[in-house]
Amino acid sequence: MKKVTIIGSGNWGTAIARIVASNVKNFEEFDNTVNMYVFEEMIDGRKLSEIINTEHENVKYLPGFKIPDNVVAVPDPVEAARDADILVWVLPHKFVRGAAAPMVGKIKPNAVALSLIKGFDIIPGGGIALISDVLRDMLNIEVSVMMGANLAGEVAAGKFCESTIGCKNPQTGQMLKNLMQTDYFRIAVVEDIPTIEICGALKNIVAVAAGIVDGLELGDNSKAAVMRIGLMEMINYAKTFYPESQLTTFFESCGVADLITTCYGGRNRKIAEAFVRTGKSMEQLEKEMLNGQRMQGPQTAEEVYLMLSTKGLLEKFPLLVAVHRICIGELPATRLIDCVRSKL
């Protein structure tokens, strides 16, 4: 039987652990015990891993939702991944290399990974890489991805939604679908891994732009225009750097649906709106409003800006560039529409 480990225990990681822990009991191919790597923190004088293992609840990142008792919180990533056949990666993208490095040479050579991580990895010299490529190169294993319109709290509450798995191997794709799909969490499997990851990363930048529009009280028409322009830049980015990308992938949950959800309900939109209204920095607002969670939009915008600057393509992506310049204080938020007006 295949053993599953979740690498990450934020709100989304915990929500996914709840699904996986229930599903492994329904298929004979899976071991019933699910390890979950937990970055150790002290909560009211107790270790978070201890709280999860005794009270079966992630009281910091997903309070109010019980975790099945076959989930075991492990505060060491190497120990959590020991003997795992399936590694589900779900943590902020800047922590990927730090978590993966100790695992090199210590995991099963025939293990597979499923990345739910939205963002890029910076390559020296100004380039960026897909997280799936980073994991594949570091761990030398097959890597698939899963992205979609999935706000963690709504998934945990059992509200209907969809997600998209990108996988090259049909057998692996079906196994991962068995691991993830429920009657309220619908999974589609496609082969187009790069486009799925590009959607998952870039939609967070567009969500920052949507939040800026909300903060400026420009209305729904302007917000819809910004979202449309953002979608077109996402498509153009995929075509520019991954010519094999499929336009149809943008119509899966990982594309248009995730963009809409993030631009209306996600943390990047929420923080960006507060950034405009309060004048506080995004870093300060992140600490005040997200309870230890991270917003990915500004960091991803910086990574994309470095890439586009290196390639001489800044003018081709005015919205993505404008968001970065606003986030670093180089441009006032009120200039957002001016930067993209030619695209309206």
Coordinates of C-alpha atoms in Angstrom, one line a residue:
M1 CA 0.0 0.0 0.0
K2 CA 1.2 3.5 -0.8
K3 CA 2.0 5.8 2.0
V4 CA 1.1 9.5 1.8
T5 CA 2.9 12.4 3.4
I6 CA 1.7 16.1 3.4
I7 CA 4.6 18.6 3.3
G8 CA 3.0 21.7 4.9
S9 CA 0.4 22.4 7.5
G10 CA -1.0 25.9 6.8
N11 CA -4.7 26.4 6.2
W12 CA -4.6 24.8 2.7
G13 CA -2.3 22.0 3.8
T14 CA -4.5 21.2 6.7
A15 CA -7.6 21.3 4.5
I16 CA -6.0 18.9 2.0
A17 CA -4.8 16.6 4.9
R18 CA -8.4 16.2 5.9
I19 CA -9.4 15.1 2.4
V20 CA -6.5 12.8 2.0
A21 CA -6.9 11.2 5.4
S22 CA -10.5 10.4 4.6
N23 CA -9.8 9.1 1.1
V24 CA -7.0 6.7 2.0
K25 CA -9.5 4.7 3.9
N26 CA -11.7 4.2 0.8
F27 CA -9.0 2.7 -1.5
E28 CA -7.0 -0.4 -0.8
E29 CA -4.0 1.0 -2.6
F30 CA -3.2 3.5 0.2
D31 CA -1.8 3.1 3.7
N32 CA -4.3 4.5 6.2
T33 CA -1.7 6.6 8.1
V34 CA -1.0 10.0 6.7
N35 CA 2.0 12.0 7.9
M36 CA 1.9 15.8 7.9
Y37 CA 5.0 17.8 8.2
V38 CA 4.3 20.7 10.7
F39 CA 6.6 23.6 11.1
E40 CA 6.9 23.6 14.9
E41 CA 5.4 26.6 16.7
M42 CA 4.4 27.2 20.3
I43 CA 0.7 28.0 20.8
D44 CA -0.2 29.0 24.4
G45 CA 2.8 27.1 25.7
R46 CA 2.2 23.9 23.7
K47 CA 3.8 22.6 20.6
L48 CA 1.5 22.8 17.5
S49 CA 2.4 19.3 16.5
E50 CA 1.3 18.0 20.0
I51 CA -2.0 19.9 19.7
I52 CA -2.7 18.4 16.3
N53 CA -1.9 14.9 17.5
T54 CA -3.9 15.1 20.7
E55 CA -6.8 17.4 19.9
H56 CA -6.9 16.7 16.1
E57 CA -7.2 20.3 15.1
N58 CA -4.9 22.9 13.7
V59 CA -5.9 25.6 16.1
K60 CA -3.7 28.2 14.5
Y61 CA -4.2 27.8 10.7
L62 CA -7.6 26.0 10.4
P63 CA -9.4 26.4 13.7
G64 CA -12.9 24.9 14.0
F65 CA -12.3 21.9 11.7
K66 CA -11.4 18.5 13.1
I67 CA -8.6 16.5 11.5
P68 CA -9.0 12.8 11.1
D69 CA -7.1 10.9 13.7
N70 CA -5.1 9.0 11.1
V71 CA -3.2 12.2 10.4
V72 CA 0.1 12.3 12.3
A73 CA 1.8 15.6 12.8
V74 CA 5.6 15.3 12.4
P75 CA 7.9 18.4 13.0
D76 CA 10.7 17.2 10.9
P77 CA 10.3 17.0 7.1
V78 CA 12.8 14.1 6.6
E79 CA 11.1 12.0 9.2
A80 CA 7.6 12.9 7.8
A81 CA 8.7 11.8 4.3
R82 CA 10.4 8.6 5.4
D83 CA 9.0 5.6 3.5
A84 CA 6.5 7.9 1.7
D85 CA 5.3 6.9 -1.8
I86 CA 3.4 10.1 -2.4
L87 CA 4.6 13.5 -1.2
V88 CA 2.0 16.2 -1.4
W89 CA 3.8 19.6 -1.3
V90 CA 1.7 22.5 0.1
L91 CA 3.8 25.3 1.7
P92 CA 4.9 28.8 0.6
H93 CA 7.1 28.6 -2.5
K94 CA 10.1 30.3 -0.9
F95 CA 10.4 27.4 1.6
V96 CA 10.5 24.7 -1.0
R97 CA 14.3 24.3 -1.3
G98 CA 14.8 24.5 2.4
A99 CA 12.3 21.7 3.0
A100 CA 13.5 19.5 0.0
A101 CA 17.3 19.8 0.5
P102 CA 17.4 17.5 3.6
M103 CA 15.4 14.9 1.8
V104 CA 17.8 14.4 -1.1
G105 CA 18.8 10.8 -1.2
K106 CA 16.5 9.9 1.7
I107 CA 13.2 9.2 -0.1
K108 CA 12.1 6.3 -2.2
P109 CA 13.4 6.5 -5.7
N110 CA 10.0 5.5 -7.1
A111 CA 8.1 8.0 -5.0
V112 CA 5.9 10.6 -6.7
A113 CA 5.2 14.2 -5.7
L114 CA 2.1 16.4 -6.1
S115 CA 2.8 20.1 -5.8
L116 CA 0.0 22.5 -4.7
I117 CA 2.5 25.3 -4.5
K118 CA 1.7 28.6 -6.2
G119 CA 4.8 30.6 -7.2
F120 CA 8.1 30.5 -9.0
D121 CA 11.7 29.8 -8.0
I122 CA 14.4 32.3 -8.8
I123 CA 17.4 31.1 -10.9
P124 CA 20.7 33.0 -10.6
G125 CA 20.9 35.5 -13.5
G126 CA 17.3 36.7 -13.5
G127 CA 15.5 33.6 -14.6
I128 CA 12.6 31.8 -12.8
A129 CA 11.7 28.1 -12.7
L130 CA 8.5 26.2 -12.1
I131 CA 8.3 24.6 -8.6
S132 CA 7.6 21.3 -10.2
D133 CA 10.9 21.5 -12.0
V134 CA 12.7 22.4 -8.8
L135 CA 11.3 19.4 -7.0
R136 CA 11.9 17.1 -9.9
D137 CA 15.6 18.2 -10.2
M138 CA 16.3 18.1 -6.5
L139 CA 14.5 14.8 -5.6
N140 CA 14.8 13.0 -9.0
I141 CA 11.2 11.8 -8.9
E142 CA 8.0 12.3 -10.9
V143 CA 6.2 15.5 -10.1
S144 CA 2.6 16.4 -10.8
V145 CA 0.7 19.6 -9.8
M146 CA -2.7 20.5 -8.6
M147 CA -4.3 24.0 -8.7
G148 CA -7.8 25.4 -8.7
A149 CA -10.4 27.8 -7.3
N150 CA -9.9 26.4 -3.8
L151 CA -10.2 28.8 -0.8
A152 CA -9.1 26.6 2.1
G153 CA -12.0 27.4 4.5
E154 CA -14.6 26.7 1.9
V155 CA -13.0 23.4 1.0
A156 CA -12.8 22.4 4.7
A157 CA -16.5 23.3 5.1
G158 CA -17.3 20.9 2.3
K159 CA -18.6 23.5 -0.1
F160 CA -18.6 22.3 -3.7
C161 CA -15.5 23.3 -5.8
E162 CA -13.2 22.0 -8.5
S163 CA -9.4 21.6 -8.9
T164 CA -7.1 20.6 -11.7
I165 CA -4.3 18.0 -11.6
G166 CA -1.6 18.2 -14.2
C167 CA 0.1 14.8 -14.7
K168 CA 1.9 13.2 -17.6
N169 CA 1.4 9.6 -16.5
P170 CA -2.3 8.4 -16.8
Q171 CA -1.9 5.8 -14.1
T172 CA -0.3 8.3 -11.7
G173 CA -3.0 10.8 -12.6
Q174 CA -5.8 8.3 -11.7
M175 CA -4.1 7.5 -8.4
L176 CA -3.8 11.1 -7.5
K177 CA -7.4 11.7 -8.4
N178 CA -8.4 8.8 -6.1
L179 CA -6.4 10.5 -3.4
M180 CA -8.0 13.9 -3.8
Q181 CA -11.5 13.7 -5.2
T182 CA -14.6 13.8 -3.0
D183 CA -18.3 14.4 -3.7
Y184 CA -17.7 18.1 -3.1
F185 CA -14.1 18.4 -4.4
R186 CA -14.2 17.6 -8.2
I187 CA -10.9 16.8 -9.9
A188 CA -10.0 17.0 -13.6
V189 CA -6.7 15.6 -14.8
V190 CA -4.9 17.1 -17.8
E191 CA -1.3 16.8 -19.1
D192 CA -0.4 20.5 -19.3
I193 CA 1.7 20.9 -16.2
P194 CA 3.4 24.3 -17.0
T195 CA 0.2 26.1 -17.8
I196 CA -1.4 25.0 -14.5
E197 CA 1.5 26.3 -12.6
I198 CA 1.7 29.5 -14.4
C199 CA -2.0 30.1 -13.7
G200 CA -1.5 29.3 -10.0
A201 CA 1.4 31.8 -9.7
L202 CA 0.3 34.7 -11.9
K203 CA -3.3 34.9 -10.7
N204 CA -1.9 36.1 -7.3
I205 CA -0.4 39.1 -9.0
V206 CA -3.6 39.9 -10.8
A207 CA -5.4 39.5 -7.4
V208 CA -3.2 42.2 -6.0
A209 CA -4.3 44.5 -8.8
A210 CA -7.9 43.6 -8.1
G211 CA -7.4 44.5 -4.5
I212 CA -5.9 47.8 -5.5
V213 CA -9.0 48.6 -7.6
D214 CA -11.2 47.8 -4.6
G215 CA -9.1 50.0 -2.3
L216 CA -9.4 52.8 -4.8
E217 CA -13.2 52.2 -5.0
L218 CA -13.1 52.2 -8.8
G219 CA -16.0 49.8 -9.1
D220 CA -16.8 46.5 -10.7
N221 CA -16.3 47.6 -14.3
S222 CA -12.7 48.6 -13.6
K223 CA -12.1 45.4 -11.7
A224 CA -13.5 43.3 -14.5
A225 CA -11.2 45.1 -17.0
V226 CA -8.2 44.5 -14.8
M227 CA -9.1 40.8 -14.4
R228 CA -9.5 40.5 -18.2
I229 CA -6.2 42.2 -18.9
G230 CA -4.5 40.0 -16.2
L231 CA -5.9 36.9 -17.8
M232 CA -4.6 37.9 -21.2
E233 CA -1.1 38.6 -19.7
M234 CA -1.2 35.1 -18.1
I235 CA -2.0 33.6 -21.4
N236 CA 0.7 35.6 -23.2
Y237 CA 3.2 34.6 -20.5
A238 CA 2.5 31.0 -21.0
K239 CA 2.8 31.3 -24.8
T240 CA 6.0 33.2 -24.5
F241 CA 7.9 30.9 -22.2
Y242 CA 6.1 27.6 -22.7
P243 CA 4.9 27.5 -26.4
E244 CA 3.5 24.0 -25.8
S245 CA 0.9 25.4 -23.4
Q246 CA -2.7 24.7 -24.2
L247 CA -5.3 27.5 -24.3
T248 CA -8.0 25.0 -23.1
T249 CA -6.1 24.7 -19.8
F250 CA -7.1 28.2 -18.9
F251 CA -10.7 27.2 -18.9
E252 CA -10.1 24.5 -16.2
S253 CA -10.5 25.3 -12.5
C254 CA -6.8 26.2 -12.4
G255 CA -7.3 29.1 -14.8
V256 CA -10.4 31.4 -15.1
A257 CA -12.1 29.9 -12.0
D258 CA -9.1 30.3 -9.7
L259 CA -8.5 33.9 -11.1
I260 CA -12.1 34.9 -10.3
T261 CA -12.0 33.3 -6.8
T262 CA -8.7 34.9 -5.9
C263 CA -9.7 38.3 -7.2
Y264 CA -12.8 38.3 -5.0
G265 CA -12.1 36.2 -2.0
G266 CA -8.3 35.6 -1.7
R267 CA -5.8 37.0 0.8
N268 CA -3.8 38.8 -1.9
R269 CA -6.9 40.9 -2.8
K270 CA -7.7 41.5 0.8
I271 CA -4.2 42.7 1.8
A272 CA -3.9 44.9 -1.4
E273 CA -7.2 46.6 -0.6
A274 CA -6.1 47.3 2.9
F275 CA -2.7 48.6 1.6
V276 CA -4.5 51.2 -0.4
R277 CA -7.0 52.2 2.3
T278 CA -4.6 52.3 5.3
G279 CA -1.2 53.3 3.8
K280 CA 0.5 50.6 5.8
S281 CA 3.1 48.3 4.1
M282 CA 2.0 45.0 2.8
E283 CA 4.4 43.3 5.1
Q284 CA 2.8 44.9 8.1
L285 CA -0.7 44.1 7.0
E286 CA 0.3 40.5 6.3
K287 CA 1.4 40.2 10.0
E288 CA -1.7 41.9 11.2
M289 CA -4.3 40.2 9.1
L290 CA -3.1 36.7 8.1
N291 CA -2.3 35.0 11.4
G292 CA 1.0 33.6 10.2
Q293 CA -0.1 32.9 6.6
R294 CA 1.7 34.4 3.6
M295 CA 0.5 36.3 0.6
Q296 CA 2.3 35.2 -2.6
G297 CA 1.4 38.1 -5.0
P298 CA 4.1 40.7 -4.2
Q299 CA 7.0 38.1 -4.1
T300 CA 5.8 36.5 -7.3
A301 CA 5.5 39.9 -8.9
E302 CA 9.1 40.6 -8.1
E303 CA 10.2 37.3 -9.5
V304 CA 8.3 37.8 -12.7
Y305 CA 9.6 41.4 -13.0
L306 CA 13.2 40.2 -12.8
M307 CA 12.5 37.6 -15.5
L308 CA 10.8 40.0 -17.8
S309 CA 13.5 42.6 -17.3
T310 CA 16.2 40.1 -18.1
K311 CA 14.4 39.1 -21.3
G312 CA 13.5 42.7 -22.3
L313 CA 9.8 42.0 -22.1
L314 CA 8.6 44.6 -19.6
E315 CA 6.4 46.5 -22.1
K316 CA 4.6 43.3 -23.1
F317 CA 3.2 42.8 -19.6
P318 CA 2.1 46.2 -18.2
L319 CA -0.2 44.9 -15.5
L320 CA 2.3 42.4 -14.0
V321 CA 5.0 45.1 -14.1
A322 CA 2.7 47.8 -12.6
V323 CA 1.8 45.6 -9.6
H324 CA 5.5 45.0 -8.8
R325 CA 6.3 48.7 -9.0
I326 CA 3.3 49.6 -6.7
C327 CA 4.3 46.9 -4.2
I328 CA 7.8 48.2 -3.8
G329 CA 6.6 51.9 -3.6
E330 CA 8.1 52.9 -6.9
L331 CA 4.6 53.8 -8.2
P332 CA 1.5 55.1 -6.4
A333 CA -1.5 52.7 -6.4
T334 CA -3.5 55.5 -8.2
R335 CA -1.4 54.9 -11.3
L336 CA -2.4 51.3 -11.8
I337 CA -5.1 52.1 -14.4
D338 CA -2.8 54.5 -16.3
C339 CA -0.3 51.8 -16.7
V340 CA -2.8 49.4 -18.4
R341 CA -5.2 51.9 -20.0
S342 CA -3.9 51.1 -23.5
K343 CA -5.1 47.5 -22.9
L344 CA -8.7 48.5 -21.9

